[in-house]
Amino acid sequence: MSMQKPSRTRIHLVSFAIVAFFLALLLTACGSDASNGEGGTPPDYSKLSKDSPPALAALYQQGNKLLDGGQEAFDSQIGELKGHPVVVNAWASWCGPCRAEFPHLQDAAAAMGTKVAFLGINPNDDADAARTFLRENPVPYPTFSDPDEKIYTDINGSPGLPATAFFDADGNLVYTKHGQYTSQEDLEADVKTYAIDGGEG
């Protein structure tokens, strides 16, 4: 008794079904982490405008905007925030570690933004790509566009993204963290140490 060879059509259908199955598993796995990572549901920022002192409330009225004006505009903003500690995060849409740490910035700003000002700077990036990233990953504070990297060089002092700078309430740059924050807890600990308490790094 001879056995029939499976047809090419049947082989293709089985192969397609296997590939579709594994793709579905992959998408399910990725989707399960969406709420905790980039592109997930952002925190509720509404209390920042209601509960913050006037200078911080005014800052958060510009939330999620990409602002022009360069170094002069950035320095003016730091001056307007005198009396409040400031955390400045340097990021770019093309930077993988920046994207990975962004949820920690979102959560820390929501938790601490009534006492500490948060700002972003966006060096060496495409403005449209940066705005798209912000639409997908909104923050309650504005980001200053920095195409010539003057702001970034001033607060960072070494190459590489991301970087997070901490200013005390007198407007003095106290410490710059080079590299990615991998947890909200580590970020908030540095906010307390360097921005709120003004500790030297």
C-alpha positions as a Markdown table, in Angstrom:
| # | Residue | x | y | z |
|---|---|---|---|---|
| 1 | Met | 0.0 | 0.0 | 0.0 |
| 2 | Ser | 1.6 | 3.3 | -1.1 |
| 3 | Met | 1.5 | 6.5 | 1.0 |
| 4 | Gln | 0.6 | 9.8 | -0.6 |
| 5 | Lys | 3.1 | 12.6 | -0.3 |
| 6 | Pro | 1.6 | 15.7 | 1.3 |
| 7 | Ser | 0.8 | 18.4 | -1.3 |
| 8 | Arg | 2.8 | 21.6 | -1.4 |
| 9 | Thr | -0.3 | 23.5 | -0.6 |
| 10 | Arg | -0.8 | 21.5 | 2.6 |
| 11 | Ile | 2.8 | 22.0 | 3.6 |
| 12 | His | 2.5 | 25.8 | 3.1 |
| 13 | Leu | -0.7 | 25.9 | 5.1 |
| 14 | Val | 0.9 | 24.1 | 8.0 |
| 15 | Ser | 4.0 | 26.3 | 7.9 |
| 16 | Phe | 1.9 | 29.4 | 7.8 |
| 17 | Ala | -0.1 | 28.2 | 10.8 |
| 18 | Ile | 3.1 | 27.5 | 12.8 |
| 19 | Val | 4.5 | 31.0 | 12.0 |
| 20 | Ala | 1.2 | 32.7 | 12.8 |
| 21 | Phe | 1.0 | 30.8 | 16.2 |
| 22 | Phe | 4.5 | 32.0 | 17.2 |
| 23 | Leu | 3.8 | 35.5 | 16.1 |
| 24 | Ala | 0.7 | 35.6 | 18.2 |
| 25 | Leu | 2.7 | 34.4 | 21.2 |
| 26 | Leu | 5.3 | 37.1 | 20.6 |
| 27 | Leu | 2.7 | 39.9 | 20.3 |
| 28 | Thr | 1.0 | 38.7 | 23.5 |
| 29 | Ala | 4.2 | 38.7 | 25.4 |
| 30 | Cys | 5.1 | 42.2 | 24.2 |
| 31 | Gly | 1.6 | 43.5 | 25.0 |
| 32 | Ser | 1.8 | 42.2 | 28.5 |
| 33 | Asp | 4.5 | 44.6 | 29.5 |
| 34 | Ala | 3.1 | 47.6 | 27.6 |
| 35 | Ser | 1.6 | 49.2 | 30.7 |
| 36 | Asn | 5.0 | 49.2 | 32.5 |
| 37 | Gly | 7.2 | 50.3 | 29.6 |
| 38 | Glu | 7.6 | 52.7 | 26.7 |
| 39 | Gly | 4.4 | 53.5 | 25.0 |
| 40 | Gly | 2.3 | 52.3 | 28.0 |
| 41 | Thr | -0.4 | 54.2 | 29.8 |
| 42 | Pro | 1.2 | 57.3 | 31.4 |
| 43 | Pro | 0.5 | 58.3 | 35.1 |
| 44 | Asp | -2.1 | 60.8 | 36.0 |
| 45 | Tyr | -0.5 | 64.2 | 35.9 |
| 46 | Ser | -3.6 | 66.3 | 36.8 |
| 47 | Lys | -2.6 | 66.9 | 40.4 |
| 48 | Leu | 0.6 | 68.7 | 39.2 |
| 49 | Ser | -1.2 | 71.7 | 37.9 |
| 50 | Lys | -3.6 | 71.8 | 40.9 |
| 51 | Asp | -1.2 | 71.1 | 43.8 |
| 52 | Ser | 2.1 | 72.7 | 42.6 |
| 53 | Pro | 3.3 | 76.1 | 43.6 |
| 54 | Pro | 2.9 | 78.8 | 40.9 |
| 55 | Ala | 6.2 | 78.5 | 39.2 |
| 56 | Leu | 5.9 | 74.7 | 38.9 |
| 57 | Ala | 2.2 | 74.9 | 37.9 |
| 58 | Ala | 3.2 | 77.4 | 35.1 |
| 59 | Leu | 5.9 | 75.0 | 34.0 |
| 60 | Tyr | 3.5 | 72.1 | 33.7 |
| 61 | Gln | 1.2 | 74.2 | 31.6 |
| 62 | Gln | 3.8 | 73.6 | 28.9 |
| 63 | Gly | 3.8 | 69.8 | 29.5 |
| 64 | Asn | 4.9 | 67.6 | 26.6 |
| 65 | Lys | 5.9 | 70.5 | 24.3 |
| 66 | Leu | 9.1 | 70.5 | 22.4 |
| 67 | Leu | 10.3 | 74.1 | 22.8 |
| 68 | Asp | 12.7 | 76.2 | 20.7 |
| 69 | Gly | 15.0 | 78.9 | 21.9 |
| 70 | Gly | 18.2 | 77.0 | 22.7 |
| 71 | Gln | 20.5 | 77.8 | 25.5 |
| 72 | Glu | 19.0 | 81.3 | 26.2 |
| 73 | Ala | 15.5 | 79.9 | 26.6 |
| 74 | Phe | 16.7 | 77.0 | 28.8 |
| 75 | Asp | 18.7 | 79.3 | 31.1 |
| 76 | Ser | 15.7 | 81.6 | 31.4 |
| 77 | Gln | 13.6 | 78.7 | 32.4 |
| 78 | Ile | 16.1 | 77.6 | 35.1 |
| 79 | Gly | 16.1 | 81.2 | 36.4 |
| 80 | Glu | 12.3 | 81.2 | 36.6 |
| 81 | Leu | 12.4 | 78.1 | 38.7 |
| 82 | Lys | 14.8 | 79.5 | 41.3 |
| 83 | Gly | 13.6 | 78.4 | 44.7 |
| 84 | His | 12.8 | 74.9 | 43.5 |
| 85 | Pro | 15.1 | 72.0 | 42.8 |
| 86 | Val | 15.3 | 71.0 | 39.1 |
| 87 | Val | 15.9 | 67.7 | 37.4 |
| 88 | Val | 16.9 | 67.9 | 33.7 |
| 89 | Asn | 16.8 | 64.7 | 31.6 |
| 90 | Ala | 18.7 | 64.7 | 28.2 |
| 91 | Trp | 17.2 | 62.2 | 25.7 |
| 92 | Ala | 16.8 | 61.5 | 22.0 |
| 93 | Ser | 14.2 | 59.5 | 20.2 |
| 94 | Trp | 16.9 | 57.3 | 18.5 |
| 95 | Cys | 18.5 | 56.5 | 21.9 |
| 96 | Gly | 17.5 | 53.0 | 23.1 |
| 97 | Pro | 18.5 | 53.5 | 26.8 |
| 98 | Cys | 16.7 | 56.9 | 26.8 |
| 99 | Arg | 13.5 | 55.2 | 25.6 |
| 100 | Ala | 13.9 | 52.4 | 28.2 |
| 101 | Glu | 14.2 | 54.8 | 31.1 |
| 102 | Phe | 11.5 | 57.2 | 30.0 |
| 103 | Pro | 8.7 | 55.5 | 32.1 |
| 104 | His | 10.8 | 56.1 | 35.2 |
| 105 | Leu | 10.9 | 59.8 | 34.4 |
| 106 | Gln | 7.1 | 59.8 | 33.8 |
| 107 | Asp | 6.5 | 58.1 | 37.2 |
| 108 | Ala | 9.0 | 60.2 | 39.1 |
| 109 | Ala | 7.6 | 63.4 | 37.7 |
| 110 | Ala | 4.1 | 62.4 | 38.7 |
| 111 | Ala | 5.2 | 61.4 | 42.2 |
| 112 | Met | 7.6 | 64.3 | 43.0 |
| 113 | Gly | 6.6 | 67.1 | 40.6 |
| 114 | Thr | 4.8 | 69.2 | 43.1 |
| 115 | Lys | 8.2 | 69.8 | 45.0 |
| 116 | Val | 10.7 | 69.4 | 42.2 |
| 117 | Ala | 10.7 | 70.8 | 38.7 |
| 118 | Phe | 11.4 | 68.4 | 35.8 |
| 119 | Leu | 12.6 | 69.5 | 32.4 |
| 120 | Gly | 13.8 | 67.7 | 29.2 |
| 121 | Ile | 16.5 | 68.5 | 26.7 |
| 122 | Asn | 16.6 | 66.9 | 23.2 |
| 123 | Pro | 20.1 | 67.1 | 21.7 |
| 124 | Asn | 21.0 | 66.0 | 18.2 |
| 125 | Asp | 17.5 | 64.7 | 17.2 |
| 126 | Asp | 15.0 | 65.1 | 14.5 |
| 127 | Ala | 12.2 | 67.4 | 15.7 |
| 128 | Asp | 9.4 | 65.4 | 14.1 |
| 129 | Ala | 10.7 | 62.1 | 15.5 |
| 130 | Ala | 11.0 | 63.8 | 19.0 |
| 131 | Arg | 7.4 | 65.1 | 18.8 |
| 132 | Thr | 6.2 | 61.6 | 17.7 |
| 133 | Phe | 8.0 | 60.0 | 20.7 |
| 134 | Leu | 6.5 | 62.5 | 23.1 |
| 135 | Arg | 3.0 | 61.9 | 21.7 |
| 136 | Glu | 3.5 | 58.2 | 22.4 |
| 137 | Asn | 5.2 | 58.8 | 25.8 |
| 138 | Pro | 3.8 | 62.0 | 27.3 |
| 139 | Val | 5.5 | 63.8 | 30.2 |
| 140 | Pro | 4.0 | 66.7 | 32.2 |
| 141 | Tyr | 7.0 | 69.0 | 31.6 |
| 142 | Pro | 8.4 | 70.6 | 28.5 |
| 143 | Thr | 11.5 | 69.6 | 26.6 |
| 144 | Phe | 13.9 | 72.1 | 25.0 |
| 145 | Ser | 15.2 | 71.3 | 21.5 |
| 146 | Asp | 19.0 | 71.3 | 21.5 |
| 147 | Pro | 20.1 | 70.7 | 17.9 |
| 148 | Asp | 23.6 | 72.1 | 18.4 |
| 149 | Glu | 24.0 | 70.3 | 21.7 |
| 150 | Lys | 25.0 | 73.5 | 23.6 |
| 151 | Ile | 22.7 | 72.9 | 26.5 |
| 152 | Tyr | 23.7 | 69.3 | 26.6 |
| 153 | Thr | 27.4 | 70.1 | 26.6 |
| 154 | Asp | 26.9 | 72.6 | 29.4 |
| 155 | Ile | 25.1 | 70.3 | 31.8 |
| 156 | Asn | 26.7 | 67.0 | 30.8 |
| 157 | Gly | 30.4 | 67.5 | 30.1 |
| 158 | Ser | 30.9 | 64.1 | 28.5 |
| 159 | Pro | 29.4 | 62.3 | 25.5 |
| 160 | Gly | 26.6 | 59.8 | 25.6 |
| 161 | Leu | 22.9 | 59.6 | 26.3 |
| 162 | Pro | 20.9 | 59.6 | 28.4 |
| 163 | Ala | 22.1 | 62.0 | 31.1 |
| 164 | Thr | 20.2 | 63.5 | 34.0 |
| 165 | Ala | 21.4 | 66.7 | 35.7 |
| 166 | Phe | 20.3 | 67.9 | 39.1 |
| 167 | Phe | 20.1 | 71.5 | 40.1 |
| 168 | Asp | 19.6 | 72.7 | 43.7 |
| 169 | Ala | 17.0 | 75.3 | 44.7 |
| 170 | Asp | 19.5 | 78.1 | 44.1 |
| 171 | Gly | 19.9 | 77.1 | 40.5 |
| 172 | Asn | 23.4 | 75.5 | 40.9 |
| 173 | Leu | 24.2 | 72.4 | 38.9 |
| 174 | Val | 25.1 | 69.8 | 41.6 |
| 175 | Tyr | 25.5 | 66.5 | 39.8 |
| 176 | Thr | 25.0 | 64.8 | 36.4 |
| 177 | Lys | 24.2 | 61.2 | 36.2 |
| 178 | His | 25.6 | 59.6 | 33.0 |
| 179 | Gly | 23.7 | 56.7 | 31.6 |
| 180 | Gln | 20.3 | 55.1 | 32.1 |
| 181 | Tyr | 18.2 | 54.8 | 35.2 |
| 182 | Thr | 16.9 | 51.2 | 35.4 |
| 183 | Ser | 14.3 | 51.8 | 38.2 |
| 184 | Gln | 12.1 | 54.6 | 39.5 |
| 185 | Glu | 13.5 | 54.0 | 42.9 |
| 186 | Asp | 17.1 | 54.8 | 41.9 |
| 187 | Leu | 16.0 | 57.9 | 40.1 |
| 188 | Glu | 13.9 | 59.2 | 43.0 |
| 189 | Ala | 16.8 | 58.4 | 45.4 |
| 190 | Asp | 19.1 | 60.7 | 43.3 |
| 191 | Val | 16.4 | 63.4 | 43.1 |
| 192 | Lys | 16.3 | 63.4 | 47.0 |
| 193 | Thr | 20.1 | 63.3 | 47.4 |
| 194 | Tyr | 21.1 | 65.9 | 44.8 |
| 195 | Ala | 18.2 | 68.1 | 44.0 |
| 196 | Ile | 16.2 | 68.3 | 47.2 |
| 197 | Asp | 19.1 | 67.9 | 49.7 |
| 198 | Gly | 21.6 | 69.5 | 47.4 |
| 199 | Gly | 24.3 | 66.8 | 48.0 |
| 200 | Glu | 27.5 | 67.1 | 45.9 |
| 201 | Gly | 28.2 | 64.2 | 43.5 |
